[in-house]
Amino acid sequence: MSDVVLRTVDLGKMYQIGSERQAYRTLRDTLVQAAMRPLERVRHPGAATHASDDLWALRHVDLEVRHGEAVGIIGRNGAGKSTLLKVLSHITEPTEGRVEIKGRVASLLEVGTGFHQELTGRENIQLNGAILGMTRAEIKSKFDEIVEFSEIARFLDTPVKRYSSGMFVRLAFAVAAHLEPEILIVDEVLAVGDAAFQKKCLGKMEDVAGRGRTVLFVSHNMAAVTSLCSRAVMLDSGNLAKSGPTREVIDAYLLHAKEASSTPLAQRSDRTGQGSVRFTALGLEDGAGNAITTATSGRPVTVRLDYSSADGRPVHRVIVGIYVRGLYGQPLFICLSRVAQNGFSTLAPSGSIRCHIPVLPLQPGVYMLDIWCKVDEVITDFVNHASELTVSAGDFFGSGKLPPPEGGEFLVFHQWEATEA
């Protein structure tokens, strides 16, 4: 159809992993192996060649996006979301199939993508505009608006290699959204920014979509996807598992996530990170250290994370985080070892980490826990929807009365006073 601006046909992307990729090989080795493959197929017609070294990040993906659509792309970690966006943005080439795109594409996939570290913010705005095919006059007409939106005017003539990750994202999003692409592609990178800027970005994407341009949006925040997108697609293990109205696809995703969270943590395959430290189990404990399955509003709860290091050695410069999210992925709060008073930076080769919450400030309901670990600022393990957190009603205020459920997720201690006029 003529209004289709993006189409993938039998799209696949394969990566080679394993020892063969890591080993040094000469050109002669490569040529000899290539020459031997047809002979191997004759000798062993049913055998797969180096199948263990092949990882299909995408396979048989058929997708159509029409002009003016805002489409959410959701799925668990490792489902292929970021790979799909990289293929659509021409950052990486597909292994099989094809991509058809009509119009100019601007993408914001990772902090720093498309930016030259040695150039200033001002120079990178001009460079990105030129890459997008903008004329100098077009870039100049949008320049002030980009700077105002990004809120980095003070650092405009500073090399971007000195920017914080938050500043990077502010400028990168401002450039991507304001240079009037026909198709805007945005990954979860917006999570780096603060809450006010995230809200500002969502408003801008709504504005872009409202003006008839196409938006592809990847996020774990289902509330944001619901707000922005009329249609969604779900990826699972590199395959297009479901496509349709946003709410229907999100419901399928949440059911899928619920089933995944019941899988023992050590057996979860939908995790990311380089693997030097892995979480092996997750459990809840009450204030006395007893294992529990349900936490209570206003009472102590402890999240216990068992872990092990891959090389059996102590681990240094460690940060551990627990995201508490609503069922639709909306972030509620984070527990972070780096900012706590009794935080740590070194771990034994294996053991347990406990995060104590003295008073659980949540209304009764079901929530989700995401867990992650960093070593030297590199993610070693990240598990989205690692576990459900079920909260039952409790006497949070010590008054024997319960607050109404429509008041929101959080409970806050407070006191009242009335004085005579």
PDB file of N, CA, C and O in Angstrom, residues 336-344:
ATOM      1  N   LEU A 336      19.166   1.279  45.438  1.00  0.00           N
ATOM      2  CA  LEU A 336      20.471   1.308  44.773  1.00  0.00           C
ATOM      3  C   LEU A 336      21.574   1.234  45.825  1.00  0.00           C
ATOM      4  O   LEU A 336      21.632   2.068  46.741  1.00  0.00           O
ATOM      5  N   SER A 337      22.450   0.237  45.693  1.00  0.00           N
ATOM      6  CA  SER A 337      23.501   0.040  46.699  1.00  0.00           C
ATOM      7  C   SER A 337      24.466   1.210  46.755  1.00  0.00           C
ATOM      8  O   SER A 337      25.055   1.487  47.800  1.00  0.00           O
ATOM      9  N   ARG A 338      24.611   1.919  45.658  1.00  0.00           N
ATOM     10  CA  ARG A 338      25.587   3.009  45.596  1.00  0.00           C
ATOM     11  C   ARG A 338      25.184   4.201  46.457  1.00  0.00           C
ATOM     12  O   ARG A 338      26.047   4.949  46.943  1.00  0.00           O
ATOM     13  N   VAL A 339      23.893   4.414  46.666  1.00  0.00           N
ATOM     14  CA  VAL A 339      23.450   5.622  47.371  1.00  0.00           C
ATOM     15  C   VAL A 339      23.021   5.340  48.806  1.00  0.00           C
ATOM     16  O   VAL A 339      22.814   6.279  49.577  1.00  0.00           O
ATOM     17  N   ALA A 340      22.870   4.077  49.193  1.00  0.00           N
ATOM     18  CA  ALA A 340      22.443   3.750  50.550  1.00  0.00           C
ATOM     19  C   ALA A 340      23.574   4.021  51.539  1.00  0.00           C
ATOM     20  O   ALA A 340      24.757   3.941  51.202  1.00  0.00           O
ATOM     21  N   GLN A 341      23.208   4.322  52.787  1.00  0.00           N
ATOM     22  CA  GLN A 341      24.209   4.623  53.812  1.00  0.00           C
ATOM     23  C   GLN A 341      25.121   3.433  54.074  1.00  0.00           C
ATOM     24  O   GLN A 341      26.302   3.598  54.346  1.00  0.00           O
ATOM     25  N   ASN A 342      24.549   2.226  54.053  1.00  0.00           N
ATOM     26  CA  ASN A 342      25.358   1.031  54.318  1.00  0.00           C
ATOM     27  C   ASN A 342      25.625   0.254  53.035  1.00  0.00           C
ATOM     28  O   ASN A 342      25.651  -0.980  53.023  1.00  0.00           O
ATOM     29  N   GLY A 343      25.821   0.964  51.940  1.00  0.00           N
ATOM     30  CA  GLY A 343      26.104   0.319  50.667  1.00  0.00           C
ATOM     31  C   GLY A 343      27.468  -0.353  50.661  1.00  0.00           C
ATOM     32  O   GLY A 343      28.250  -0.248  51.615  1.00  0.00           O
ATOM     33  N   PHE A 344      27.764  -1.052  49.602  1.00  0.00           N
ATOM     34  CA  PHE A 344      29.017  -1.811  49.481  1.00  0.00           C
ATOM     35  C   PHE A 344      29.583  -1.606  48.101  1.00  0.00           C
ATOM     36  O   PHE A 344      28.889  -1.169  47.182  1.00  0.00           O
TER      37      PHE A 344
END
